[in-house]
mmCIF file of C-alpha atoms in Angstrom:
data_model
loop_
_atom_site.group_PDB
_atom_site.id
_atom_site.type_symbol
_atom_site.label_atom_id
_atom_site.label_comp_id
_atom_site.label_asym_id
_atom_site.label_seq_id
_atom_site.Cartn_x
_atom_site.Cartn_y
_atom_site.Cartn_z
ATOM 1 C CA UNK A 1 -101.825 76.686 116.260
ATOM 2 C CA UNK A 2 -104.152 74.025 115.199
ATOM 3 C CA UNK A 3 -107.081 75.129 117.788
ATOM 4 C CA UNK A 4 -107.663 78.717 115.739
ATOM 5 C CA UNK A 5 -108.126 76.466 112.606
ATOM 6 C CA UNK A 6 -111.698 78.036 111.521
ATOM 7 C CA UNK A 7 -112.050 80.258 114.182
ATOM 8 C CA UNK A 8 -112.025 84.087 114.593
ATOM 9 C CA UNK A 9 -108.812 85.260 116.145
ATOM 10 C CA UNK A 10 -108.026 87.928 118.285
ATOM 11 C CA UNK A 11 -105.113 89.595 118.253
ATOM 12 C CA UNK A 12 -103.172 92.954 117.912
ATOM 13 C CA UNK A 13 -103.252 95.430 114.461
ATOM 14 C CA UNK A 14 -101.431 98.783 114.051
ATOM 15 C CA UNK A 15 -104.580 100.230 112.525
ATOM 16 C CA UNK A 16 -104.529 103.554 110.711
ATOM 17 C CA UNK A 17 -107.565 105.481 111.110
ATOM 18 C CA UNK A 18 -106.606 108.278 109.450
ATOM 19 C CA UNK A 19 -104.308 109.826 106.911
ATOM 20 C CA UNK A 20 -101.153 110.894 108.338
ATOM 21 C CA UNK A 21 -102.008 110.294 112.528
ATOM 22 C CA UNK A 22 -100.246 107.629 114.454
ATOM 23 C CA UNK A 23 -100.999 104.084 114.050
ATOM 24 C CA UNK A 24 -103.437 103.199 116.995
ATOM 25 C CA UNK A 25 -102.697 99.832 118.410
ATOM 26 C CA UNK A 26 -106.358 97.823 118.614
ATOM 27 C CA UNK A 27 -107.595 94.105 119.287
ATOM 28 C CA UNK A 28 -109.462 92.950 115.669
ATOM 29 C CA UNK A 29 -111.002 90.104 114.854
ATOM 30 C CA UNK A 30 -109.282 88.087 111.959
ATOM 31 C CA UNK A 31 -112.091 85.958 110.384
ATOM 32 C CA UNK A 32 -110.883 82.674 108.651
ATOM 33 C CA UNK A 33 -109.360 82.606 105.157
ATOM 34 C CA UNK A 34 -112.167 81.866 102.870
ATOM 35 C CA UNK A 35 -111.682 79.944 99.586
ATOM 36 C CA UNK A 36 -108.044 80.356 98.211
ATOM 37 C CA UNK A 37 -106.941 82.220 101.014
ATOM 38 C CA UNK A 38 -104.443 81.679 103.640
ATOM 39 C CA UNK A 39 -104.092 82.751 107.313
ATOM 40 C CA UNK A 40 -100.892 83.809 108.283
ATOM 41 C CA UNK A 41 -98.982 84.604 111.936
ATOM 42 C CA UNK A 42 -96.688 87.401 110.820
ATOM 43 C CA UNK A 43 -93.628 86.999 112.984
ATOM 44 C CA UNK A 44 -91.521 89.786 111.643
ATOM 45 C CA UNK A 45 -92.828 93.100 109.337
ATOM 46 C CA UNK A 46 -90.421 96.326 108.013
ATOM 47 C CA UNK A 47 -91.454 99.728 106.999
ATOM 48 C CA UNK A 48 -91.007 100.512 103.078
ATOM 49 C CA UNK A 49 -91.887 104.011 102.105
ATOM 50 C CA UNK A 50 -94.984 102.558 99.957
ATOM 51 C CA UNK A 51 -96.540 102.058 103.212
ATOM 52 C CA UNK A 52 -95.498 105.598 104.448
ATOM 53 C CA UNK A 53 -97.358 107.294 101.058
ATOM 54 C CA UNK A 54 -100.626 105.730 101.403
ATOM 55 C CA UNK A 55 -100.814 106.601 105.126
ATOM 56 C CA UNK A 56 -100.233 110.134 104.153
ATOM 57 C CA UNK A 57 -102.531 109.644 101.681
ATOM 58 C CA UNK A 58 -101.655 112.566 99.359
ATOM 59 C CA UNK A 59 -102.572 112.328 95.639
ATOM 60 C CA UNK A 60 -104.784 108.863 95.708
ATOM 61 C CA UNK A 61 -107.907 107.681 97.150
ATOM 62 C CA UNK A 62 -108.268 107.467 101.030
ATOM 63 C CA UNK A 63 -108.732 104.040 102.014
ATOM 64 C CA UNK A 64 -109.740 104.253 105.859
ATOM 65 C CA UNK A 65 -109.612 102.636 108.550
ATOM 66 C CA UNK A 66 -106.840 100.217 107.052
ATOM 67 C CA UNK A 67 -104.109 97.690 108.239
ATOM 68 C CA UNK A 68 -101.047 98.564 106.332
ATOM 69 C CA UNK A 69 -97.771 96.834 106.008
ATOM 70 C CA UNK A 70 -96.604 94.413 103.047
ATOM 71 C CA UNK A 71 -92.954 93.990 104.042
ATOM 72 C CA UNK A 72 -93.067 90.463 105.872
ATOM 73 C CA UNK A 73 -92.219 87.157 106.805
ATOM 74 C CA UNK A 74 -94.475 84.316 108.967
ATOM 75 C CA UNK A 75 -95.542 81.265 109.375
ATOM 76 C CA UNK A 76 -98.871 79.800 107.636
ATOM 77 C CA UNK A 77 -101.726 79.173 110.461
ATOM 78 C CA UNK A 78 -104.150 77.805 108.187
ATOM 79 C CA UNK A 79 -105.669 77.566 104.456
ATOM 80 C CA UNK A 80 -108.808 77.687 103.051
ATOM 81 C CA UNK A 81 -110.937 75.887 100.555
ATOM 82 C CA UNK A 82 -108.848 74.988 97.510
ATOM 83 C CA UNK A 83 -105.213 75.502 98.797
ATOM 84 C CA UNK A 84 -103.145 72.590 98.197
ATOM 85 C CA UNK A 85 -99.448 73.966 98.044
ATOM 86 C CA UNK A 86 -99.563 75.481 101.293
ATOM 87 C CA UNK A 87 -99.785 73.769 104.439
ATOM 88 C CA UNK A 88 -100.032 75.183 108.289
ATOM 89 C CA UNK A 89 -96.546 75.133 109.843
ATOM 90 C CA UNK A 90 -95.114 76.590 106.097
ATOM 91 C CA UNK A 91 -92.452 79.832 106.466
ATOM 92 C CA UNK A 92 -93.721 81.839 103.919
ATOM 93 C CA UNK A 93 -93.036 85.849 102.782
ATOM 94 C CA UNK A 94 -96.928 87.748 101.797
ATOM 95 C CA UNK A 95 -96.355 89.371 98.344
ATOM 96 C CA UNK A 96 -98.121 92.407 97.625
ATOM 97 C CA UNK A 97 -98.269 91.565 94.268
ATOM 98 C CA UNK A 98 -99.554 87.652 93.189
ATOM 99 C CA UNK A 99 -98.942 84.765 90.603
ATOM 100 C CA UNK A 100 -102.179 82.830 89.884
ATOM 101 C CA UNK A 101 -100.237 80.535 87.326
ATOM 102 C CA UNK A 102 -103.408 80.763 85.134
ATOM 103 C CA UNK A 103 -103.351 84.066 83.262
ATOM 104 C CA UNK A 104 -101.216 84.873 80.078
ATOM 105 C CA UNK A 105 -99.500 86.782 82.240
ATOM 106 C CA UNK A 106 -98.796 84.223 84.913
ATOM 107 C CA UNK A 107 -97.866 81.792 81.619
ATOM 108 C CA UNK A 108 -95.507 83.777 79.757
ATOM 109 C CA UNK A 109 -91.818 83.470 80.567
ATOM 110 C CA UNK A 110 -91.242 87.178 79.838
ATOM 111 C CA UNK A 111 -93.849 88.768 82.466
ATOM 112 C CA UNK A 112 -94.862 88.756 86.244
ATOM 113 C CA UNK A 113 -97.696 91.433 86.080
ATOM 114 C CA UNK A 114 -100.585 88.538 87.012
ATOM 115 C CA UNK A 115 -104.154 89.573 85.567
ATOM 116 C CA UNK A 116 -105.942 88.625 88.346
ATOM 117 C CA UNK A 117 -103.642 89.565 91.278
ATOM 118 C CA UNK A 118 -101.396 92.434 90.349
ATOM 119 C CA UNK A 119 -101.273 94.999 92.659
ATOM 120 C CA UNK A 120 -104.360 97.121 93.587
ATOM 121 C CA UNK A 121 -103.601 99.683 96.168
ATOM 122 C CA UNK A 122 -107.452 101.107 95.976
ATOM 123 C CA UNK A 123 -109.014 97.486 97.019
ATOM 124 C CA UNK A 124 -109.254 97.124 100.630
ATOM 125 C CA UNK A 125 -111.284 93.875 100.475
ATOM 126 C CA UNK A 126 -110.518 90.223 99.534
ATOM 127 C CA UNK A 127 -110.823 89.458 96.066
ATOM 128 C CA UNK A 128 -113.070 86.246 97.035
ATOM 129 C CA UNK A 129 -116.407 87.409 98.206
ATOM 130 C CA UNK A 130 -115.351 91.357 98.126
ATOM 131 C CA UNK A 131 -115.219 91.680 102.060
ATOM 132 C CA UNK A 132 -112.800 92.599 104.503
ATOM 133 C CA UNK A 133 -111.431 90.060 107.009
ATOM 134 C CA UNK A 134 -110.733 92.372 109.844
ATOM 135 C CA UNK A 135 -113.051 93.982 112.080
ATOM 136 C CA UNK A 136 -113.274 95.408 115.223
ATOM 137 C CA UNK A 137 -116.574 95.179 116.590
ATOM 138 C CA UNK A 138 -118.154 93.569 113.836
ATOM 139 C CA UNK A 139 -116.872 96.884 111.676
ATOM 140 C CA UNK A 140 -114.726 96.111 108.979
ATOM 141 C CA UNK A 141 -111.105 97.357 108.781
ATOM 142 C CA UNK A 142 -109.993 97.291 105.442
ATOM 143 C CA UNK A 143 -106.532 95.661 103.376
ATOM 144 C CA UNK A 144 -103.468 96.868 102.216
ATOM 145 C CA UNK A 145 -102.076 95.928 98.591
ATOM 146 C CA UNK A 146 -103.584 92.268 100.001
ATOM 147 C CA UNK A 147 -100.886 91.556 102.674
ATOM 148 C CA UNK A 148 -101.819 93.723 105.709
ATOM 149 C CA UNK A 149 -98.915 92.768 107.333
ATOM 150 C CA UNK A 150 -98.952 95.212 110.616
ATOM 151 C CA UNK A 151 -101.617 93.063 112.633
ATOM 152 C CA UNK A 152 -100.187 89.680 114.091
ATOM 153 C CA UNK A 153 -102.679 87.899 111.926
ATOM 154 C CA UNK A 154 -103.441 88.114 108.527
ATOM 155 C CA UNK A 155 -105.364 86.812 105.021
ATOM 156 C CA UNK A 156 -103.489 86.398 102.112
ATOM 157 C CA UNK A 157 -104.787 85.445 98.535
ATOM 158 C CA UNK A 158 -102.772 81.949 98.073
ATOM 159 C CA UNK A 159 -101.453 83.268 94.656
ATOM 160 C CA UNK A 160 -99.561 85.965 96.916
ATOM 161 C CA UNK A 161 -97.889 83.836 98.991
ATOM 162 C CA UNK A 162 -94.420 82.501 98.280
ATOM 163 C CA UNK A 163 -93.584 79.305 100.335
ATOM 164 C CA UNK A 164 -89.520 79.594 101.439
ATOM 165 C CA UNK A 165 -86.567 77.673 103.268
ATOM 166 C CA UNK A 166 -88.167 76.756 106.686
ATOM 167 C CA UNK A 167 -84.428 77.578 107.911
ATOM 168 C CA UNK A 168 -83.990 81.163 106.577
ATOM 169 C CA UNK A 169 -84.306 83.384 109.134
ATOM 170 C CA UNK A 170 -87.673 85.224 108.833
ATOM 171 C CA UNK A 171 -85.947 88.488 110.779
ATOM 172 C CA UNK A 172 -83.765 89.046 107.642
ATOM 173 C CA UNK A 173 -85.541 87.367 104.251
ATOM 174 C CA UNK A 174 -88.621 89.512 105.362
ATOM 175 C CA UNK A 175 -87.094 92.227 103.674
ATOM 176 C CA UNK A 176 -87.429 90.197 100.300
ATOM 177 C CA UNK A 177 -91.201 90.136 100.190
ATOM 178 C CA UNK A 178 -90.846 93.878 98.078
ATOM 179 C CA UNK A 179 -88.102 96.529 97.466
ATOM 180 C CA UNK A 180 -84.955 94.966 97.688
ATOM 181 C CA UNK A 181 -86.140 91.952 95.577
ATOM 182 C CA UNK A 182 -87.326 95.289 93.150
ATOM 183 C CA UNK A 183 -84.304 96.377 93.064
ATOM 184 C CA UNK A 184 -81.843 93.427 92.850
ATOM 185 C CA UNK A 185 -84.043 92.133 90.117
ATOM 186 C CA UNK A 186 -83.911 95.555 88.039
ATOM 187 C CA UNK A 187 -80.434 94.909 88.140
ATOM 188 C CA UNK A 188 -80.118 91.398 87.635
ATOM 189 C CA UNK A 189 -83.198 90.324 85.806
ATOM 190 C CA UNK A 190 -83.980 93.924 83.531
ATOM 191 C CA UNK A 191 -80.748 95.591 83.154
ATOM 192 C CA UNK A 192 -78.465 92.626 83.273
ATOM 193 C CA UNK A 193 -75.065 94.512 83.539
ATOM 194 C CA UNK A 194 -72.318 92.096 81.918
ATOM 195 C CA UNK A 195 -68.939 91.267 84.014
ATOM 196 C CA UNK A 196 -66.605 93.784 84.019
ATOM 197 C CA UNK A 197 -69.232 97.206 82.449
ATOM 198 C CA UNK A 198 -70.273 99.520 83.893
ATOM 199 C CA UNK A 199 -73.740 100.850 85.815
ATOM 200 C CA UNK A 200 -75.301 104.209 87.103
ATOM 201 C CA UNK A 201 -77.658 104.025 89.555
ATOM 202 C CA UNK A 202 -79.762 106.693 90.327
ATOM 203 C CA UNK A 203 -81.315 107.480 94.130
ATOM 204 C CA UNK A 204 -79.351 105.446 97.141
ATOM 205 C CA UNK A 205 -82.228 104.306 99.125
ATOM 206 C CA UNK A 206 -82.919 100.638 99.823
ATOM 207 C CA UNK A 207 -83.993 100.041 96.610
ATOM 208 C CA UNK A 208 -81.877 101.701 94.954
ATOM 209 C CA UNK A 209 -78.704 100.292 96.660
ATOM 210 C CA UNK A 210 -80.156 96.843 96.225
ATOM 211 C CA UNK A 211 -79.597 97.703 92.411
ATOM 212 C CA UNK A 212 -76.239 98.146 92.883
ATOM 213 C CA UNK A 213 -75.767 95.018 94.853
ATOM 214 C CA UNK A 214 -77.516 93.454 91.989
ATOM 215 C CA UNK A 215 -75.053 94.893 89.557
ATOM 216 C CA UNK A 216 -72.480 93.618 92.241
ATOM 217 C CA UNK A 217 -73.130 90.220 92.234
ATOM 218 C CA UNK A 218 -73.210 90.489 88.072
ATOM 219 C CA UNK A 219 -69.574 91.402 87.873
ATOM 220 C CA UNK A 220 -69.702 95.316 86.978
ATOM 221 C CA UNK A 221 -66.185 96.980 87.514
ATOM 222 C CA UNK A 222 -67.904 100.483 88.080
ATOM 223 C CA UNK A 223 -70.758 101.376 89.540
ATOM 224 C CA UNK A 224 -71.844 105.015 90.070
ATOM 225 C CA UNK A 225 -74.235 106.584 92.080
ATOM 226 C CA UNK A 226 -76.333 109.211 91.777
ATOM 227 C CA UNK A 227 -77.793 110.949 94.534
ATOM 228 C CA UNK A 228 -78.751 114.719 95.676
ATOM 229 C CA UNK A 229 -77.662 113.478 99.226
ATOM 230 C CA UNK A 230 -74.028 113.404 99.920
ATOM 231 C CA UNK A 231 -74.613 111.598 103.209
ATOM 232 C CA UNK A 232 -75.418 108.225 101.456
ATOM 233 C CA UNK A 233 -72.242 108.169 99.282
ATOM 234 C CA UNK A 234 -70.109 105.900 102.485
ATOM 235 C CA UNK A 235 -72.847 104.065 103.120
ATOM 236 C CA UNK A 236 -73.474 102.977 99.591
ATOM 237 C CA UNK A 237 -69.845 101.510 99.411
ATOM 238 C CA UNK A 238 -70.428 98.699 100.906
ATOM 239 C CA UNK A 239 -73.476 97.630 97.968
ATOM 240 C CA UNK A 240 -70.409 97.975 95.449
ATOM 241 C CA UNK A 241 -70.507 101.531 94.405
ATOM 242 C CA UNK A 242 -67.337 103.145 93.594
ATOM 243 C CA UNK A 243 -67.876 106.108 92.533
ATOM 244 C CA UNK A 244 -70.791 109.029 92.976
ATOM 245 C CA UNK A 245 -72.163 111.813 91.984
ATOM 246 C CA UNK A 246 -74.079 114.900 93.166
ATOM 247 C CA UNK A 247 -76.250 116.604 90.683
ATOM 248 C CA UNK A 248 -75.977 119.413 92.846
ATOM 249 C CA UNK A 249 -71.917 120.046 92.449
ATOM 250 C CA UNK A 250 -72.573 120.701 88.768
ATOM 251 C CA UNK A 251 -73.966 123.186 86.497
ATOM 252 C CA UNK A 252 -74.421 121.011 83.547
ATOM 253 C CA UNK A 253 -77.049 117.989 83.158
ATOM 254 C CA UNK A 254 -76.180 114.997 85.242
ATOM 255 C CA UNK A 255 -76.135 113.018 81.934
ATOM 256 C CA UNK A 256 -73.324 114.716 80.606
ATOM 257 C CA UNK A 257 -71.133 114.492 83.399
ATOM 258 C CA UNK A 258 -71.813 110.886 83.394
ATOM 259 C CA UNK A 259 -71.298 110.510 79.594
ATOM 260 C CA UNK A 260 -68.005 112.034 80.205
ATOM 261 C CA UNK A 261 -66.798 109.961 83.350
ATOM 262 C CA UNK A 262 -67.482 107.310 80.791
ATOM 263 C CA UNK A 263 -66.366 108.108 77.163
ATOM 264 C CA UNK A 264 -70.020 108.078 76.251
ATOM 265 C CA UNK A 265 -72.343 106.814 79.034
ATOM 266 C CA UNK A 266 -72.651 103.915 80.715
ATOM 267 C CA UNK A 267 -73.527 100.588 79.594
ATOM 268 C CA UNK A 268 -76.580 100.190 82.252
ATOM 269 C CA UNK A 269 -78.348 102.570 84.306
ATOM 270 C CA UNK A 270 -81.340 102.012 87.063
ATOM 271 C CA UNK A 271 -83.630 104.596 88.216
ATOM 272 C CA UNK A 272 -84.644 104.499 91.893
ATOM 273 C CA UNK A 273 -85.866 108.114 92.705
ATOM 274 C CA UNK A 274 -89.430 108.055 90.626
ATOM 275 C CA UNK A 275 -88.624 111.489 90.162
ATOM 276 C CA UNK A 276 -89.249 112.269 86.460
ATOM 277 C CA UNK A 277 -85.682 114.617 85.304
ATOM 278 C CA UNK A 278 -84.043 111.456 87.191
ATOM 279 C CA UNK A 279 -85.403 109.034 84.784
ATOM 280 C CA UNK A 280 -84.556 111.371 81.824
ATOM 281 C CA UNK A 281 -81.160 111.798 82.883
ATOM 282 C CA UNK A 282 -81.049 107.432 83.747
ATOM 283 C CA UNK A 283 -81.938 107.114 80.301
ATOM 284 C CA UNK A 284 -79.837 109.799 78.264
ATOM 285 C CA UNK A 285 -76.571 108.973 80.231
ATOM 286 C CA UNK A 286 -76.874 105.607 79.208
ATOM 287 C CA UNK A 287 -74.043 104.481 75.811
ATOM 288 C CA UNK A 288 -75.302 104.865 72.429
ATOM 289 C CA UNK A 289 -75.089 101.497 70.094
ATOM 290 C CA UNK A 290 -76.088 99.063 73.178
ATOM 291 C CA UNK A 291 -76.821 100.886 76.386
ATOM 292 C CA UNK A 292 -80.083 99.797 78.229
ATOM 293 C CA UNK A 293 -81.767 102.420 80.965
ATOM 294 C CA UNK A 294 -84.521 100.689 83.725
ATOM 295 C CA UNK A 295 -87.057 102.685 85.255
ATOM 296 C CA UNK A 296 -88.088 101.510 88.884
ATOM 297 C CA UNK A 297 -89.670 104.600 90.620
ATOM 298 C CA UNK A 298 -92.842 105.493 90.419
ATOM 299 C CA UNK A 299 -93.502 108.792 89.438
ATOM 300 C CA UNK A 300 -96.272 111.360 90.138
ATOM 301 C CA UNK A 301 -99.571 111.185 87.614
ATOM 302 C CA UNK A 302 -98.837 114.336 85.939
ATOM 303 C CA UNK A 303 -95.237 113.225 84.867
ATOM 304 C CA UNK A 304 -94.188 113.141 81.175
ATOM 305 C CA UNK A 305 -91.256 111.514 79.637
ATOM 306 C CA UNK A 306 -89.366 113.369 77.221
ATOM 307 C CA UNK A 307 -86.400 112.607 75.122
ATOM 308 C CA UNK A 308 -85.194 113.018 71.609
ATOM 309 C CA UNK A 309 -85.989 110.510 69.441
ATOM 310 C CA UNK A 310 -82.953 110.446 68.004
ATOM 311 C CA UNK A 311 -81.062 108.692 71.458
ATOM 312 C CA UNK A 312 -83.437 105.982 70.966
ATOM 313 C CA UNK A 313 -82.719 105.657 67.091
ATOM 314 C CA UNK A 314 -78.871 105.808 68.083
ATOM 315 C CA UNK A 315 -79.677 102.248 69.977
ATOM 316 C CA UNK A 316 -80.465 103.270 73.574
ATOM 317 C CA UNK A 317 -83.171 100.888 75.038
ATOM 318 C CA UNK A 318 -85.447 102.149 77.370
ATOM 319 C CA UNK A 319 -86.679 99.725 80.060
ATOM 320 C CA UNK A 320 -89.535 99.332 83.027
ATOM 321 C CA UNK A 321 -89.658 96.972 85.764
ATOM 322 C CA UNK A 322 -92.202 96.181 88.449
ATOM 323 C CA UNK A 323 -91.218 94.079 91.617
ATOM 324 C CA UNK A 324 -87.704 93.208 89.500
ATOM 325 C CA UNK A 325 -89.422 91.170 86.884
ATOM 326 C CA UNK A 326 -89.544 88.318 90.024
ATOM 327 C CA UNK A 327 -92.872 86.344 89.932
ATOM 328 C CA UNK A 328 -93.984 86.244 93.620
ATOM 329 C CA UNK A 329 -94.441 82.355 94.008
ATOM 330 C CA UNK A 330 -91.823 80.722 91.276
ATOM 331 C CA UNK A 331 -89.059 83.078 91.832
ATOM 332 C CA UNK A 332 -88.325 84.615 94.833
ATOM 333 C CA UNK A 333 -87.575 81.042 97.161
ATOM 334 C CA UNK A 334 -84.564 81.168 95.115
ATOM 335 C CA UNK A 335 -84.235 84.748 96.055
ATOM 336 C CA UNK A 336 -84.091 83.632 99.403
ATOM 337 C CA UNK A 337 -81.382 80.578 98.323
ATOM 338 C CA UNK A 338 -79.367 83.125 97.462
ATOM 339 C CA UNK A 339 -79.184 84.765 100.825
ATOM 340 C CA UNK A 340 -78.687 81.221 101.681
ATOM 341 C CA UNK A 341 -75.824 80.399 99.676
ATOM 342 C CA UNK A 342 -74.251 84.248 100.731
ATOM 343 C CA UNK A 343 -74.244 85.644 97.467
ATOM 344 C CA UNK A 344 -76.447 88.261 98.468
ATOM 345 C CA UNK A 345 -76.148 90.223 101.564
ATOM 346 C CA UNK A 346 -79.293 91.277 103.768
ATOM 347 C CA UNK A 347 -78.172 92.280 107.233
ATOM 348 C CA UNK A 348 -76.854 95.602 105.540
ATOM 349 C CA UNK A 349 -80.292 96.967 104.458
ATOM 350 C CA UNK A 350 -81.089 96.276 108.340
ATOM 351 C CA UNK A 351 -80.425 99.564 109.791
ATOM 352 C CA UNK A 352 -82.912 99.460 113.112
ATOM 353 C CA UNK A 353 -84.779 96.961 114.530
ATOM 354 C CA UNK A 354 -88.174 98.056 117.002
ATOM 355 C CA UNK A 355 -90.795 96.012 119.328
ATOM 356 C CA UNK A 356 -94.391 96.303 117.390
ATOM 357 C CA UNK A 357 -95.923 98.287 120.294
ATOM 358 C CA UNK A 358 -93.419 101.111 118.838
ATOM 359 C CA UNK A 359 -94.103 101.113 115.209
ATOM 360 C CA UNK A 360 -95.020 104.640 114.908
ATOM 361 C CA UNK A 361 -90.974 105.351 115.579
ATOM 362 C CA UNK A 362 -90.543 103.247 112.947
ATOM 363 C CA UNK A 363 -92.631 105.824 110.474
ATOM 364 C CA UNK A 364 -90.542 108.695 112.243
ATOM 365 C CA UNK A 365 -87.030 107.257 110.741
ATOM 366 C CA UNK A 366 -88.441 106.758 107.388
ATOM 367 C CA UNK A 367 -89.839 110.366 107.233
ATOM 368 C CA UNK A 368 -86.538 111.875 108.602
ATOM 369 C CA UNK A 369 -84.917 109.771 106.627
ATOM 370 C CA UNK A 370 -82.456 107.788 108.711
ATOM 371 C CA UNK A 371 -81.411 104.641 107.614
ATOM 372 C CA UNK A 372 -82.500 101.948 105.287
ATOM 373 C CA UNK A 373 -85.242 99.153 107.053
ATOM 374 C CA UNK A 374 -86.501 98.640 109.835
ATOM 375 C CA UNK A 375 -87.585 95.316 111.570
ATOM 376 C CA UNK A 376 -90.745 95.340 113.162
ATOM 377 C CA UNK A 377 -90.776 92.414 116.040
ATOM 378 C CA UNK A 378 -94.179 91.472 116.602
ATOM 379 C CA UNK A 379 -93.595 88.623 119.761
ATOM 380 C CA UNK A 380 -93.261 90.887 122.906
#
């Protein structure tokens, strides 16, 4: 790799020109990380339904053409000015999120939302010198969330960049580098379910069913979930949930159904869906005197929260949580470790695996909904 250090490389991008068409498959030009940046060869890249929303690009600000993808796994080709912790040869997972180390942010124990790198899903440029690094014809193609991961080479803000076990294998850990780390750590890090309570977890997708493998590996005894599709129930048994249940069979609220399965609610919920009468229902089925609700989905602008005072004056906490409280660079290695060490399970959030030429298939599964990730190969 050491003959495209500071040269313009060629290679392949899944480039979206426009909202909601296929991904066209083009040769761009990947200039040379700049100062702080690195330049990755992305080995291995998954589909996460963030990706899927901004290419449909309904109800935020078009962004086109783009490179999307922030899902990933590589290898470092090389750094730029001022990057001393990361060398070329380096297995590393891009972070769509960052941790400068430098903000009060970045300093304080309690938060990973870094000033100067948090996610910005409206900049399409490097933060550097405010210009793209792709082009095709000498026309720039713009960034995703900073990662860009569907193009066989990318630039990557060092701060966004965690550096991992050279021997994990990049095919599975890729999945790390967003929502099942967001998950897992809602559980793990936010909620912190004690050994033996019990844990509702609302909306079975991948990040929600990495939740309730974090509440797994914590010790809970029961763990519900909560999902308007019945089909996900089997599959969700083998992330530790023992019991479910459909809004949908009932006439009353989904909190009070809970609260009764329970004698009074459950000590910890998580809320996966981003839908807003989800996160109502996370927090109000939730035990009065110590029980602790996280929010994790995002939910649409207009949404508004609303509760009784009174369930947060009976000692309910209410709780939010973005990327699982993990900061990109210090934490998630030992993410990784603990895929390593097989307390955490990956290969069961890998539900298809597809050649890059083929990514638009990949988009097909997510929008029909069939199963959780999907590995993107990008070698032929």
């Amino acid at each position: 790799m050491s003959t495209t250090v500071g040269q313009v490389i060629r290679c392949k991008a899944a480039v979206a020109w426009e909202a909601g068409k296929p991904l066209v498959m083009e040769e761009v030009d990947v200039a040379p990380p700049q100062k702080m940046e690195v330049r990755l060869k992305i080995l291995y890249t998954s589909l996460c339904h963030t990706d899927v929303y901004f290419w449909e690009a309904k109800g935020q600000n078009p962004v086109f053409p783009r490179i999307l993808g922030h899902e990933a796994a590589g290898i470092v080709e090389s750094v730029g000015e001022g990057v001393t912790e990361l060398a070329p040869g380096d297995h590393v997972l891009p972070v769509f999120t960052g941790e400068c180390k430098d903000c009060a942010h970045c300093k304080s124990e309690e938060s990973n939302m870094c000033s100067l790198l948090r996610i910005n899903t409206d900049r399409g440029v490097m933060i550097n010198d405010g210009k793209s690094r792709f082009s095709i014809n000498g026309n720039p193609i713009y960034h995703f969330v900073g990662t860009s991961t569907f193009s066989e080479y990318t630039v990557v803000h060092v701060g966004c960049v965690a550096k991992i076990n050279p021997l994990a294998p990049l095919d599975k850990v890729c999945v790390l580098s967003c929502g099942i780390s967001t998950g897992l750590g809602a559980s793990l890090n936010v909620a912190k379910p004690t050994k033996g309570s019990s844990v509702a977890i609302f909306g079975l997708g991948a990040v929600g069913l990495a939740a309730a493998e974090g509440a797994r590996i914590a010790g809970a005894s029961r763990i519900i979930g909560v999902d308007l599709n019945a089909s996900r129930f089997e599959q969700a048994k083998k992330f530790g949930v023992t019991e479910f249940v459909n809004p949908k069979d009932y006439s009353k609220p989904v909190q009070e159904v809970i609260a009764e399965m329970t004698d009074g609610g459950v000590d910890r919920s998580v809320e996966c869906t981003g839908h807003i009468d989800a996160m109502i229902s996370a927090f109000e089925c939730v035990h009065d005197g110590w029980g602790v609700a996280v929010l994790v989905g995002v939910p649409h602008k207009e949404a508004v929260f609303k509760t009784h005072p009174m369930n947060f004056l009976n000692e309910r906490t209410l709780k939010g949580t973005f990327f699982g409280n993990y900061k990109p660079r210090s934490d998630i290695p030992s993410v990784v470790e603990k895929y390593m060490n097989k307390e955490l399970e990956l290969e069961k959030f890998i539900t298809h695996t597809l050649p890059f030429a083929e990514i638009n298939k990949a988009f097909d599964l997510m929008l029909k909904g069939e199963g959780l990730r999907c590995i993107i190969t990008m070698a032929d």
